[in-house]
JSON list of C-alpha atoms in Angstrom, two decimals:
[
{"chain": "A", "resi": 1, "resn": "UNK", "atom": "CA", "xyz": [-3.15, -47.51, -38.90]},
{"chain": "A", "resi": 2, "resn": "UNK", "atom": "CA", "xyz": [-5.19, -44.65, -40.40]},
{"chain": "A", "resi": 3, "resn": "UNK", "atom": "CA", "xyz": [-4.59, -40.92, -40.01]},
{"chain": "A", "resi": 4, "resn": "UNK", "atom": "CA", "xyz": [-7.36, -40.55, -37.43]},
{"chain": "A", "resi": 5, "resn": "UNK", "atom": "CA", "xyz": [-5.81, -43.31, -35.31]},
{"chain": "A", "resi": 6, "resn": "UNK", "atom": "CA", "xyz": [-2.39, -41.63, -35.42]},
{"chain": "A", "resi": 7, "resn": "UNK", "atom": "CA", "xyz": [-4.02, -38.31, -34.50]},
{"chain": "A", "resi": 8, "resn": "UNK", "atom": "CA", "xyz": [-5.67, -39.83, -31.43]},
{"chain": "A", "resi": 9, "resn": "UNK", "atom": "CA", "xyz": [-2.39, -41.39, -30.29]},
{"chain": "A", "resi": 10, "resn": "UNK", "atom": "CA", "xyz": [-0.23, -38.28, -30.79]},
{"chain": "A", "resi": 11, "resn": "UNK", "atom": "CA", "xyz": [-2.48, -35.79, -29.04]},
{"chain": "A", "resi": 12, "resn": "UNK", "atom": "CA", "xyz": [-1.53, -35.09, -25.44]},
{"chain": "A", "resi": 13, "resn": "UNK", "atom": "CA", "xyz": [-5.05, -35.04, -24.02]},
{"chain": "A", "resi": 14, "resn": "UNK", "atom": "CA", "xyz": [-6.36, -33.77, -20.71]},
{"chain": "A", "resi": 15, "resn": "UNK", "atom": "CA", "xyz": [-9.79, -33.40, -19.19]},
{"chain": "A", "resi": 16, "resn": "UNK", "atom": "CA", "xyz": [-11.36, -30.34, -17.62]},
{"chain": "A", "resi": 17, "resn": "UNK", "atom": "CA", "xyz": [-15.05, -29.91, -16.78]},
{"chain": "A", "resi": 18, "resn": "UNK", "atom": "CA", "xyz": [-17.01, -27.18, -18.60]},
{"chain": "A", "resi": 19, "resn": "UNK", "atom": "CA", "xyz": [-16.76, -24.96, -15.50]},
{"chain": "A", "resi": 20, "resn": "UNK", "atom": "CA", "xyz": [-12.94, -24.88, -15.88]},
{"chain": "A", "resi": 21, "resn": "UNK", "atom": "CA", "xyz": [-13.25, -23.00, -19.19]},
{"chain": "A", "resi": 22, "resn": "UNK", "atom": "CA", "xyz": [-13.40, -19.22, -18.72]},
{"chain": "A", "resi": 23, "resn": "UNK", "atom": "CA", "xyz": [-13.01, -16.94, -21.76]},
{"chain": "A", "resi": 24, "resn": "UNK", "atom": "CA", "xyz": [-9.80, -18.27, -23.36]},
{"chain": "A", "resi": 25, "resn": "UNK", "atom": "CA", "xyz": [-8.37, -19.74, -20.14]},
{"chain": "A", "resi": 26, "resn": "UNK", "atom": "CA", "xyz": [-8.58, -23.38, -19.09]},
{"chain": "A", "resi": 27, "resn": "UNK", "atom": "CA", "xyz": [-7.52, -24.49, -15.61]},
{"chain": "A", "resi": 28, "resn": "UNK", "atom": "CA", "xyz": [-6.59, -28.11, -15.00]},
{"chain": "A", "resi": 29, "resn": "UNK", "atom": "CA", "xyz": [-7.24, -29.87, -11.71]},
{"chain": "A", "resi": 30, "resn": "UNK", "atom": "CA", "xyz": [-4.36, -30.96, -9.49]},
{"chain": "A", "resi": 31, "resn": "UNK", "atom": "CA", "xyz": [-4.34, -34.55, -10.82]},
{"chain": "A", "resi": 32, "resn": "UNK", "atom": "CA", "xyz": [-4.34, -33.49, -14.46]},
{"chain": "A", "resi": 33, "resn": "UNK", "atom": "CA", "xyz": [-1.74, -30.79, -13.79]},
{"chain": "A", "resi": 34, "resn": "UNK", "atom": "CA", "xyz": [0.48, -33.35, -12.04]},
{"chain": "A", "resi": 35, "resn": "UNK", "atom": "CA", "xyz": [0.25, -35.65, -15.06]},
{"chain": "A", "resi": 36, "resn": "UNK", "atom": "CA", "xyz": [1.12, -32.77, -17.37]},
{"chain": "A", "resi": 37, "resn": "UNK", "atom": "CA", "xyz": [4.10, -31.71, -15.26]},
{"chain": "A", "resi": 38, "resn": "UNK", "atom": "CA", "xyz": [5.54, -34.89, -13.76]},
{"chain": "A", "resi": 39, "resn": "UNK", "atom": "CA", "xyz": [4.64, -37.61, -16.28]},
{"chain": "A", "resi": 40, "resn": "UNK", "atom": "CA", "xyz": [4.73, -35.84, -19.63]},
{"chain": "A", "resi": 41, "resn": "UNK", "atom": "CA", "xyz": [7.16, -33.16, -18.39]},
{"chain": "A", "resi": 42, "resn": "UNK", "atom": "CA", "xyz": [5.51, -30.42, -20.41]},
{"chain": "A", "resi": 43, "resn": "UNK", "atom": "CA", "xyz": [6.35, -26.75, -19.99]},
{"chain": "A", "resi": 44, "resn": "UNK", "atom": "CA", "xyz": [5.04, -23.31, -20.88]},
{"chain": "A", "resi": 45, "resn": "UNK", "atom": "CA", "xyz": [4.52, -22.96, -24.63]},
{"chain": "A", "resi": 46, "resn": "UNK", "atom": "CA", "xyz": [3.78, -26.64, -25.27]},
{"chain": "A", "resi": 47, "resn": "UNK", "atom": "CA", "xyz": [0.64, -27.67, -27.16]},
{"chain": "A", "resi": 48, "resn": "UNK", "atom": "CA", "xyz": [-1.99, -29.88, -25.53]},
{"chain": "A", "resi": 49, "resn": "UNK", "atom": "CA", "xyz": [-5.62, -30.81, -26.10]},
{"chain": "A", "resi": 50, "resn": "UNK", "atom": "CA", "xyz": [-8.38, -30.56, -23.50]},
{"chain": "A", "resi": 51, "resn": "UNK", "atom": "CA", "xyz": [-11.83, -32.16, -23.68]},
{"chain": "A", "resi": 52, "resn": "UNK", "atom": "CA", "xyz": [-14.75, -31.16, -21.48]},
{"chain": "A", "resi": 53, "resn": "UNK", "atom": "CA", "xyz": [-16.43, -34.56, -21.10]},
{"chain": "A", "resi": 54, "resn": "UNK", "atom": "CA", "xyz": [-19.57, -33.33, -22.87]},
{"chain": "A", "resi": 55, "resn": "UNK", "atom": "CA", "xyz": [-18.29, -33.81, -26.40]},
{"chain": "A", "resi": 56, "resn": "UNK", "atom": "CA", "xyz": [-16.13, -30.74, -27.05]},
{"chain": "A", "resi": 57, "resn": "UNK", "atom": "CA", "xyz": [-12.34, -30.62, -27.44]},
{"chain": "A", "resi": 58, "resn": "UNK", "atom": "CA", "xyz": [-9.94, -27.65, -27.60]},
{"chain": "A", "resi": 59, "resn": "UNK", "atom": "CA", "xyz": [-6.36, -27.10, -28.72]},
{"chain": "A", "resi": 60, "resn": "UNK", "atom": "CA", "xyz": [-4.52, -25.26, -25.97]},
{"chain": "A", "resi": 61, "resn": "UNK", "atom": "CA", "xyz": [-1.13, -23.82, -25.09]},
{"chain": "A", "resi": 62, "resn": "UNK", "atom": "CA", "xyz": [0.42, -24.26, -21.65]},
{"chain": "A", "resi": 63, "resn": "UNK", "atom": "CA", "xyz": [0.76, -20.84, -19.96]},
{"chain": "A", "resi": 64, "resn": "UNK", "atom": "CA", "xyz": [1.76, -21.60, -16.38]},
{"chain": "A", "resi": 65, "resn": "UNK", "atom": "CA", "xyz": [2.33, -24.70, -14.25]},
{"chain": "A", "resi": 66, "resn": "UNK", "atom": "CA", "xyz": [2.35, -24.74, -10.45]},
{"chain": "A", "resi": 67, "resn": "UNK", "atom": "CA", "xyz": [2.45, -27.56, -7.93]},
{"chain": "A", "resi": 68, "resn": "UNK", "atom": "CA", "xyz": [-1.35, -27.65, -7.65]},
{"chain": "A", "resi": 69, "resn": "UNK", "atom": "CA", "xyz": [-2.65, -26.46, -11.01]},
{"chain": "A", "resi": 70, "resn": "UNK", "atom": "CA", "xyz": [-1.94, -25.68, -14.65]},
{"chain": "A", "resi": 71, "resn": "UNK", "atom": "CA", "xyz": [-3.21, -22.69, -16.59]},
{"chain": "A", "resi": 72, "resn": "UNK", "atom": "CA", "xyz": [-3.75, -23.12, -20.32]},
{"chain": "A", "resi": 73, "resn": "UNK", "atom": "CA", "xyz": [-4.78, -20.77, -23.11]},
{"chain": "A", "resi": 74, "resn": "UNK", "atom": "CA", "xyz": [-7.45, -22.05, -25.49]},
{"chain": "A", "resi": 75, "resn": "UNK", "atom": "CA", "xyz": [-6.50, -21.62, -29.13]},
{"chain": "A", "resi": 76, "resn": "UNK", "atom": "CA", "xyz": [-9.89, -22.76, -30.40]},
{"chain": "A", "resi": 77, "resn": "UNK", "atom": "CA", "xyz": [-12.23, -25.72, -30.62]},
{"chain": "A", "resi": 78, "resn": "UNK", "atom": "CA", "xyz": [-11.20, -28.72, -32.74]},
{"chain": "A", "resi": 79, "resn": "UNK", "atom": "CA", "xyz": [-12.82, -31.95, -33.82]},
{"chain": "A", "resi": 80, "resn": "UNK", "atom": "CA", "xyz": [-12.46, -34.62, -31.10]},
{"chain": "A", "resi": 81, "resn": "UNK", "atom": "CA", "xyz": [-9.74, -37.20, -31.66]},
{"chain": "A", "resi": 82, "resn": "UNK", "atom": "CA", "xyz": [-12.51, -39.78, -32.21]},
{"chain": "A", "resi": 83, "resn": "UNK", "atom": "CA", "xyz": [-16.14, -39.12, -33.25]},
{"chain": "A", "resi": 84, "resn": "UNK", "atom": "CA", "xyz": [-19.02, -40.20, -31.05]},
{"chain": "A", "resi": 85, "resn": "UNK", "atom": "CA", "xyz": [-21.30, -43.06, -32.07]},
{"chain": "A", "resi": 86, "resn": "UNK", "atom": "CA", "xyz": [-24.72, -42.07, -33.35]},
{"chain": "A", "resi": 87, "resn": "UNK", "atom": "CA", "xyz": [-26.21, -44.67, -31.00]},
{"chain": "A", "resi": 88, "resn": "UNK", "atom": "CA", "xyz": [-27.29, -43.36, -27.61]},
{"chain": "A", "resi": 89, "resn": "UNK", "atom": "CA", "xyz": [-26.81, -46.51, -25.52]},
{"chain": "A", "resi": 90, "resn": "UNK", "atom": "CA", "xyz": [-27.80, -46.71, -21.87]},
{"chain": "A", "resi": 91, "resn": "UNK", "atom": "CA", "xyz": [-26.26, -49.93, -20.54]},
{"chain": "A", "resi": 92, "resn": "UNK", "atom": "CA", "xyz": [-28.13, -51.05, -17.41]},
{"chain": "A", "resi": 93, "resn": "UNK", "atom": "CA", "xyz": [-26.13, -53.74, -15.61]},
{"chain": "A", "resi": 94, "resn": "UNK", "atom": "CA", "xyz": [-26.91, -55.63, -12.41]},
{"chain": "A", "resi": 95, "resn": "UNK", "atom": "CA", "xyz": [-24.42, -54.91, -9.62]},
{"chain": "A", "resi": 96, "resn": "UNK", "atom": "CA", "xyz": [-21.46, -57.29, -9.80]},
{"chain": "A", "resi": 97, "resn": "UNK", "atom": "CA", "xyz": [-18.83, -58.36, -7.28]},
{"chain": "A", "resi": 98, "resn": "UNK", "atom": "CA", "xyz": [-15.26, -57.13, -7.01]},
{"chain": "A", "resi": 99, "resn": "UNK", "atom": "CA", "xyz": [-13.68, -55.66, -10.10]},
{"chain": "A", "resi": 100, "resn": "UNK", "atom": "CA", "xyz": [-16.23, -57.11, -12.53]},
{"chain": "A", "resi": 101, "resn": "UNK", "atom": "CA", "xyz": [-18.29, -53.92, -12.63]},
{"chain": "A", "resi": 102, "resn": "UNK", "atom": "CA", "xyz": [-15.08, -51.89, -13.01]},
{"chain": "A", "resi": 103, "resn": "UNK", "atom": "CA", "xyz": [-14.29, -53.94, -16.13]},
{"chain": "A", "resi": 104, "resn": "UNK", "atom": "CA", "xyz": [-17.76, -53.39, -17.57]},
{"chain": "A", "resi": 105, "resn": "UNK", "atom": "CA", "xyz": [-17.53, -49.62, -17.08]},
{"chain": "A", "resi": 106, "resn": "UNK", "atom": "CA", "xyz": [-14.06, -49.47, -18.63]},
{"chain": "A", "resi": 107, "resn": "UNK", "atom": "CA", "xyz": [-14.80, -51.55, -21.72]},
{"chain": "A", "resi": 108, "resn": "UNK", "atom": "CA", "xyz": [-18.27, -50.14, -22.31]},
{"chain": "A", "resi": 109, "resn": "UNK", "atom": "CA", "xyz": [-16.80, -46.62, -22.18]},
{"chain": "A", "resi": 110, "resn": "UNK", "atom": "CA", "xyz": [-14.14, -47.59, -24.73]},
{"chain": "A", "resi": 111, "resn": "UNK", "atom": "CA", "xyz": [-16.86, -49.06, -26.97]},
{"chain": "A", "resi": 112, "resn": "UNK", "atom": "CA", "xyz": [-18.87, -45.83, -26.98]},
{"chain": "A", "resi": 113, "resn": "UNK", "atom": "CA", "xyz": [-21.67, -46.34, -24.46]},
{"chain": "A", "resi": 114, "resn": "UNK", "atom": "CA", "xyz": [-23.51, -43.14, -23.51]},
{"chain": "A", "resi": 115, "resn": "UNK", "atom": "CA", "xyz": [-24.51, -44.07, -19.96]},
{"chain": "A", "resi": 116, "resn": "UNK", "atom": "CA", "xyz": [-24.06, -46.93, -17.52]},
{"chain": "A", "resi": 117, "resn": "UNK", "atom": "CA", "xyz": [-26.83, -47.54, -14.99]},
{"chain": "A", "resi": 118, "resn": "UNK", "atom": "CA", "xyz": [-26.08, -49.96, -12.10]},
{"chain": "A", "resi": 119, "resn": "UNK", "atom": "CA", "xyz": [-29.14, -52.09, -11.34]},
{"chain": "A", "resi": 120, "resn": "UNK", "atom": "CA", "xyz": [-30.36, -53.54, -8.07]},
{"chain": "A", "resi": 121, "resn": "UNK", "atom": "CA", "xyz": [-31.93, -56.86, -9.10]},
{"chain": "A", "resi": 122, "resn": "UNK", "atom": "CA", "xyz": [-33.24, -59.91, -7.29]},
{"chain": "A", "resi": 123, "resn": "UNK", "atom": "CA", "xyz": [-30.06, -61.92, -7.89]},
{"chain": "A", "resi": 124, "resn": "UNK", "atom": "CA", "xyz": [-27.55, -59.03, -7.90]},
{"chain": "A", "resi": 125, "resn": "UNK", "atom": "CA", "xyz": [-24.13, -60.19, -6.72]},
{"chain": "A", "resi": 126, "resn": "UNK", "atom": "CA", "xyz": [-23.69, -57.41, -4.15]},
{"chain": "A", "resi": 127, "resn": "UNK", "atom": "CA", "xyz": [-25.89, -55.35, -1.88]},
{"chain": "A", "resi": 128, "resn": "UNK", "atom": "CA", "xyz": [-25.12, -51.73, -1.02]},
{"chain": "A", "resi": 129, "resn": "UNK", "atom": "CA", "xyz": [-24.80, -50.82, 2.63]},
{"chain": "A", "resi": 130, "resn": "UNK", "atom": "CA", "xyz": [-26.16, -47.29, 2.38]},
{"chain": "A", "resi": 131, "resn": "UNK", "atom": "CA", "xyz": [-26.19, -44.13, 0.25]},
{"chain": "A", "resi": 132, "resn": "UNK", "atom": "CA", "xyz": [-22.57, -43.35, 1.14]},
{"chain": "A", "resi": 133, "resn": "UNK", "atom": "CA", "xyz": [-21.50, -46.78, -0.10]},
{"chain": "A", "resi": 134, "resn": "UNK", "atom": "CA", "xyz": [-23.37, -46.21, -3.37]},
{"chain": "A", "resi": 135, "resn": "UNK", "atom": "CA", "xyz": [-21.88, -42.74, -3.86]},
{"chain": "A", "resi": 136, "resn": "UNK", "atom": "CA", "xyz": [-18.34, -44.03, -3.21]},
{"chain": "A", "resi": 137, "resn": "UNK", "atom": "CA", "xyz": [-18.73, -46.79, -5.79]},
{"chain": "A", "resi": 138, "resn": "UNK", "atom": "CA", "xyz": [-20.20, -44.42, -8.39]},
{"chain": "A", "resi": 139, "resn": "UNK", "atom": "CA", "xyz": [-17.33, -41.95, -7.90]},
{"chain": "A", "resi": 140, "resn": "UNK", "atom": "CA", "xyz": [-14.87, -44.80, -8.57]},
{"chain": "A", "resi": 141, "resn": "UNK", "atom": "CA", "xyz": [-16.76, -45.92, -11.68]},
{"chain": "A", "resi": 142, "resn": "UNK", "atom": "CA", "xyz": [-16.93, -42.34, -12.96]},
{"chain": "A", "resi": 143, "resn": "UNK", "atom": "CA", "xyz": [-13.13, -42.06, -12.68]},
{"chain": "A", "resi": 144, "resn": "UNK", "atom": "CA", "xyz": [-12.76, -45.30, -14.61]},
{"chain": "A", "resi": 145, "resn": "UNK", "atom": "CA", "xyz": [-15.11, -44.00, -17.32]},
{"chain": "A", "resi": 146, "resn": "UNK", "atom": "CA", "xyz": [-13.10, -40.78, -17.58]},
{"chain": "A", "resi": 147, "resn": "UNK", "atom": "CA", "xyz": [-9.80, -42.60, -18.01]},
{"chain": "A", "resi": 148, "resn": "UNK", "atom": "CA", "xyz": [-11.33, -44.94, -20.58]},
{"chain": "A", "resi": 149, "resn": "UNK", "atom": "CA", "xyz": [-12.73, -41.99, -22.54]},
{"chain": "A", "resi": 150, "resn": "UNK", "atom": "CA", "xyz": [-9.36, -40.26, -22.49]},
{"chain": "A", "resi": 151, "resn": "UNK", "atom": "CA", "xyz": [-7.52, -43.40, -23.63]},
{"chain": "A", "resi": 152, "resn": "UNK", "atom": "CA", "xyz": [-9.96, -44.14, -26.45]},
{"chain": "A", "resi": 153, "resn": "UNK", "atom": "CA", "xyz": [-10.02, -40.61, -27.87]},
{"chain": "A", "resi": 154, "resn": "UNK", "atom": "CA", "xyz": [-13.56, -39.71, -26.79]},
{"chain": "A", "resi": 155, "resn": "UNK", "atom": "CA", "xyz": [-14.45, -36.15, -25.84]},
{"chain": "A", "resi": 156, "resn": "UNK", "atom": "CA", "xyz": [-17.63, -37.39, -24.13]},
{"chain": "A", "resi": 157, "resn": "UNK", "atom": "CA", "xyz": [-17.42, -39.14, -20.76]},
{"chain": "A", "resi": 158, "resn": "UNK", "atom": "CA", "xyz": [-20.24, -41.63, -20.11]},
{"chain": "A", "resi": 159, "resn": "UNK", "atom": "CA", "xyz": [-22.42, -40.83, -17.12]},
{"chain": "A", "resi": 160, "resn": "UNK", "atom": "CA", "xyz": [-22.49, -43.44, -14.34]},
{"chain": "A", "resi": 161, "resn": "UNK", "atom": "CA", "xyz": [-25.77, -43.05, -12.50]},
{"chain": "A", "resi": 162, "resn": "UNK", "atom": "CA", "xyz": [-26.52, -43.99, -8.92]},
{"chain": "A", "resi": 163, "resn": "UNK", "atom": "CA", "xyz": [-27.78, -47.57, -8.59]},
{"chain": "A", "resi": 164, "resn": "UNK", "atom": "CA", "xyz": [-31.51, -47.90, -9.18]},
{"chain": "A", "resi": 165, "resn": "UNK", "atom": "CA", "xyz": [-34.05, -50.63, -8.57]},
{"chain": "A", "resi": 166, "resn": "UNK", "atom": "CA", "xyz": [-34.91, -52.80, -11.55]},
{"chain": "A", "resi": 167, "resn": "UNK", "atom": "CA", "xyz": [-38.59, -51.93, -11.37]},
{"chain": "A", "resi": 168, "resn": "UNK", "atom": "CA", "xyz": [-37.90, -48.21, -11.84]},
{"chain": "A", "resi": 169, "resn": "UNK", "atom": "CA", "xyz": [-36.05, -48.55, -15.17]},
{"chain": "A", "resi": 170, "resn": "UNK", "atom": "CA", "xyz": [-37.90, -47.21, -18.19]},
{"chain": "A", "resi": 171, "resn": "UNK", "atom": "CA", "xyz": [-36.82, -47.58, -21.80]},
{"chain": "A", "resi": 172, "resn": "UNK", "atom": "CA", "xyz": [-35.25, -44.48, -23.31]},
{"chain": "A", "resi": 173, "resn": "UNK", "atom": "CA", "xyz": [-35.86, -45.31, -26.95]},
{"chain": "A", "resi": 174, "resn": "UNK", "atom": "CA", "xyz": [-35.83, -49.04, -27.70]},
{"chain": "A", "resi": 175, "resn": "UNK", "atom": "CA", "xyz": [-35.87, -51.25, -24.60]},
{"chain": "A", "resi": 176, "resn": "UNK", "atom": "CA", "xyz": [-33.97, -54.55, -24.73]},
{"chain": "A", "resi": 177, "resn": "UNK", "atom": "CA", "xyz": [-33.50, -57.18, -22.00]},
{"chain": "A", "resi": 178, "resn": "UNK", "atom": "CA", "xyz": [-30.82, -59.80, -22.58]},
{"chain": "A", "resi": 179, "resn": "UNK", "atom": "CA", "xyz": [-31.78, -63.09, -20.97]},
{"chain": "A", "resi": 180, "resn": "UNK", "atom": "CA", "xyz": [-30.38, -66.62, -20.99]},
{"chain": "A", "resi": 181, "resn": "UNK", "atom": "CA", "xyz": [-33.88, -67.97, -21.66]},
{"chain": "A", "resi": 182, "resn": "UNK", "atom": "CA", "xyz": [-37.21, -67.13, -23.20]},
{"chain": "A", "resi": 183, "resn": "UNK", "atom": "CA", "xyz": [-35.98, -64.59, -25.73]},
{"chain": "A", "resi": 184, "resn": "UNK", "atom": "CA", "xyz": [-35.98, -63.97, -29.45]},
{"chain": "A", "resi": 185, "resn": "UNK", "atom": "CA", "xyz": [-33.10, -63.37, -31.85]},
{"chain": "A", "resi": 186, "resn": "UNK", "atom": "CA", "xyz": [-31.15, -60.13, -31.89]},
{"chain": "A", "resi": 187, "resn": "UNK", "atom": "CA", "xyz": [-31.82, -59.98, -35.63]},
{"chain": "A", "resi": 188, "resn": "UNK", "atom": "CA", "xyz": [-35.49, -59.22, -34.90]},
{"chain": "A", "resi": 189, "resn": "UNK", "atom": "CA", "xyz": [-34.77, -55.89, -33.22]},
{"chain": "A", "resi": 190, "resn": "UNK", "atom": "CA", "xyz": [-36.04, -52.82, -35.06]},
{"chain": "A", "resi": 191, "resn": "UNK", "atom": "CA", "xyz": [-33.51, -50.10, -35.86]},
{"chain": "A", "resi": 192, "resn": "UNK", "atom": "CA", "xyz": [-33.16, -47.37, -33.24]},
{"chain": "A", "resi": 193, "resn": "UNK", "atom": "CA", "xyz": [-30.85, -44.48, -32.43]},
{"chain": "A", "resi": 194, "resn": "UNK", "atom": "CA", "xyz": [-31.46, -44.81, -28.68]},
{"chain": "A", "resi": 195, "resn": "UNK", "atom": "CA", "xyz": [-31.41, -48.10, -26.76]},
{"chain": "A", "resi": 196, "resn": "UNK", "atom": "CA", "xyz": [-31.80, -49.04, -23.10]},
{"chain": "A", "resi": 197, "resn": "UNK", "atom": "CA", "xyz": [-30.19, -52.47, -22.63]},
{"chain": "A", "resi": 198, "resn": "UNK", "atom": "CA", "xyz": [-30.70, -54.59, -19.49]},
{"chain": "A", "resi": 199, "resn": "UNK", "atom": "CA", "xyz": [-27.99, -57.07, -18.41]},
{"chain": "A", "resi": 200, "resn": "UNK", "atom": "CA", "xyz": [-28.57, -59.37, -15.44]},
{"chain": "A", "resi": 201, "resn": "UNK", "atom": "CA", "xyz": [-26.25, -60.73, -12.79]},
{"chain": "A", "resi": 202, "resn": "UNK", "atom": "CA", "xyz": [-24.49, -64.10, -12.69]},
{"chain": "A", "resi": 203, "resn": "UNK", "atom": "CA", "xyz": [-27.75, -65.50, -11.31]},
{"chain": "A", "resi": 204, "resn": "UNK", "atom": "CA", "xyz": [-29.71, -64.16, -14.27]},
{"chain": "A", "resi": 205, "resn": "UNK", "atom": "CA", "xyz": [-33.22, -62.75, -14.15]},
{"chain": "A", "resi": 206, "resn": "UNK", "atom": "CA", "xyz": [-36.16, -64.02, -12.12]},
{"chain": "A", "resi": 207, "resn": "UNK", "atom": "CA", "xyz": [-39.34, -64.97, -14.00]},
{"chain": "A", "resi": 208, "resn": "UNK", "atom": "CA", "xyz": [-41.04, -61.98, -12.41]},
{"chain": "A", "resi": 209, "resn": "UNK", "atom": "CA", "xyz": [-38.35, -59.60, -13.70]},
{"chain": "A", "resi": 210, "resn": "UNK", "atom": "CA", "xyz": [-38.64, -60.95, -17.24]},
{"chain": "A", "resi": 211, "resn": "UNK", "atom": "CA", "xyz": [-42.41, -60.52, -17.21]},
{"chain": "A", "resi": 212, "resn": "UNK", "atom": "CA", "xyz": [-42.05, -57.05, -15.68]},
{"chain": "A", "resi": 213, "resn": "UNK", "atom": "CA", "xyz": [-39.70, -56.03, -18.48]},
{"chain": "A", "resi": 214, "resn": "UNK", "atom": "CA", "xyz": [-42.10, -57.34, -21.13]},
{"chain": "A", "resi": 215, "resn": "UNK", "atom": "CA", "xyz": [-44.92, -55.36, -19.51]},
{"chain": "A", "resi": 216, "resn": "UNK", "atom": "CA", "xyz": [-42.75, -52.24, -19.95]},
{"chain": "A", "resi": 217, "resn": "UNK", "atom": "CA", "xyz": [-42.31, -53.02, -23.66]},
{"chain": "A", "resi": 218, "resn": "UNK", "atom": "CA", "xyz": [-38.75, -54.35, -23.42]},
{"chain": "A", "resi": 219, "resn": "UNK", "atom": "CA", "xyz": [-37.79, -56.88, -26.11]},
{"chain": "A", "resi": 220, "resn": "UNK", "atom": "CA", "xyz": [-36.37, -60.03, -24.50]},
{"chain": "A", "resi": 221, "resn": "UNK", "atom": "CA", "xyz": [-33.33, -61.26, -26.44]},
{"chain": "A", "resi": 222, "resn": "UNK", "atom": "CA", "xyz": [-31.26, -64.43, -26.02]},
{"chain": "A", "resi": 223, "resn": "UNK", "atom": "CA", "xyz": [-27.70, -64.64, -27.37]},
{"chain": "A", "resi": 224, "resn": "UNK", "atom": "CA", "xyz": [-26.55, -67.95, -28.84]},
{"chain": "A", "resi": 225, "resn": "UNK", "atom": "CA", "xyz": [-26.29, -71.27, -27.07]},
{"chain": "A", "resi": 226, "resn": "UNK", "atom": "CA", "xyz": [-23.58, -70.49, -24.53]},
{"chain": "A", "resi": 227, "resn": "UNK", "atom": "CA", "xyz": [-23.99, -69.10, -21.04]},
{"chain": "A", "resi": 228, "resn": "UNK", "atom": "CA", "xyz": [-21.86, -65.97, -20.64]},
{"chain": "A", "resi": 229, "resn": "UNK", "atom": "CA", "xyz": [-20.54, -64.43, -17.46]},
{"chain": "A", "resi": 230, "resn": "UNK", "atom": "CA", "xyz": [-22.38, -61.22, -16.65]},
{"chain": "A", "resi": 231, "resn": "UNK", "atom": "CA", "xyz": [-19.39, -58.98, -17.39]},
{"chain": "A", "resi": 232, "resn": "UNK", "atom": "CA", "xyz": [-18.75, -60.81, -20.68]},
{"chain": "A", "resi": 233, "resn": "UNK", "atom": "CA", "xyz": [-22.40, -60.41, -21.67]},
{"chain": "A", "resi": 234, "resn": "UNK", "atom": "CA", "xyz": [-22.35, -56.67, -20.93]},
{"chain": "A", "resi": 235, "resn": "UNK", "atom": "CA", "xyz": [-19.26, -56.10, -23.09]},
{"chain": "A", "resi": 236, "resn": "UNK", "atom": "CA", "xyz": [-20.51, -58.38, -25.89]},
{"chain": "A", "resi": 237, "resn": "UNK", "atom": "CA", "xyz": [-23.91, -56.70, -25.94]},
{"chain": "A", "resi": 238, "resn": "UNK", "atom": "CA", "xyz": [-22.33, -53.25, -26.21]},
{"chain": "A", "resi": 239, "resn": "UNK", "atom": "CA", "xyz": [-20.20, -54.36, -29.16]},
{"chain": "A", "resi": 240, "resn": "UNK", "atom": "CA", "xyz": [-23.11, -56.08, -30.90]},
{"chain": "A", "resi": 241, "resn": "UNK", "atom": "CA", "xyz": [-25.44, -53.09, -30.55]},
{"chain": "A", "resi": 242, "resn": "UNK", "atom": "CA", "xyz": [-22.73, -50.70, -31.74]},
{"chain": "A", "resi": 243, "resn": "UNK", "atom": "CA", "xyz": [-22.22, -52.97, -34.74]},
{"chain": "A", "resi": 244, "resn": "UNK", "atom": "CA", "xyz": [-25.94, -53.08, -35.58]},
{"chain": "A", "resi": 245, "resn": "UNK", "atom": "CA", "xyz": [-26.93, -49.49, -34.82]},
{"chain": "A", "resi": 246, "resn": "UNK", "atom": "CA", "xyz": [-23.79, -47.54, -34.00]},
{"chain": "A", "resi": 247, "resn": "UNK", "atom": "CA", "xyz": [-20.36, -46.93, -35.52]},
{"chain": "A", "resi": 248, "resn": "UNK", "atom": "CA", "xyz": [-18.60, -50.25, -34.85]},
{"chain": "A", "resi": 249, "resn": "UNK", "atom": "CA", "xyz": [-18.84, -51.57, -38.39]}
]
């Protein structure tokens, strides 16, 4: 295990949004303060690290702990425990049943994805009841992304967008659709620092969706000879793209 890996494991890391940083003071939310006090049993004078979810991390000293909050003093900005990938990857995944989408969000966040966009597709496994249902799911996924970022040493928390219709997705940088049929090899993709990757549901893509993606200049790619579950495909695609264009070498 290298020095950077040991550093990431030994830091006692907490999250606070940018708005929680005022001058040299950082205030933790109730949940983070509870973890600091009841789980790690830290006290005034102890050293901790706080990241803002936007890529910045700070070394701090605990000043005061109450039942509902914790006040810290910032001692200065430091390099994050783990660097961010140079690849800006927007992983667009069809809505999946049960905990499958939870798994995709968790593992993609660990692997360095920049954003996860839930997609409403023709064969999506679930259908949202209303806007409140969508917002509730996104709030859950955002919490999962935060915990995954904290665990993996990232100072950036991937954004989980509200679900969008497939037809409204535009490529930010290089557009890639992964399909079980009709695609070319991954090796043919041109290099890019920003990729929008489309992953379908268990039912795959309709012919109309594939043609629609091509019309929007998405490259259609097929992976190997095996049919993967949707959640497996999403995780595998993230790892492959990070290997080709990111920092997973």
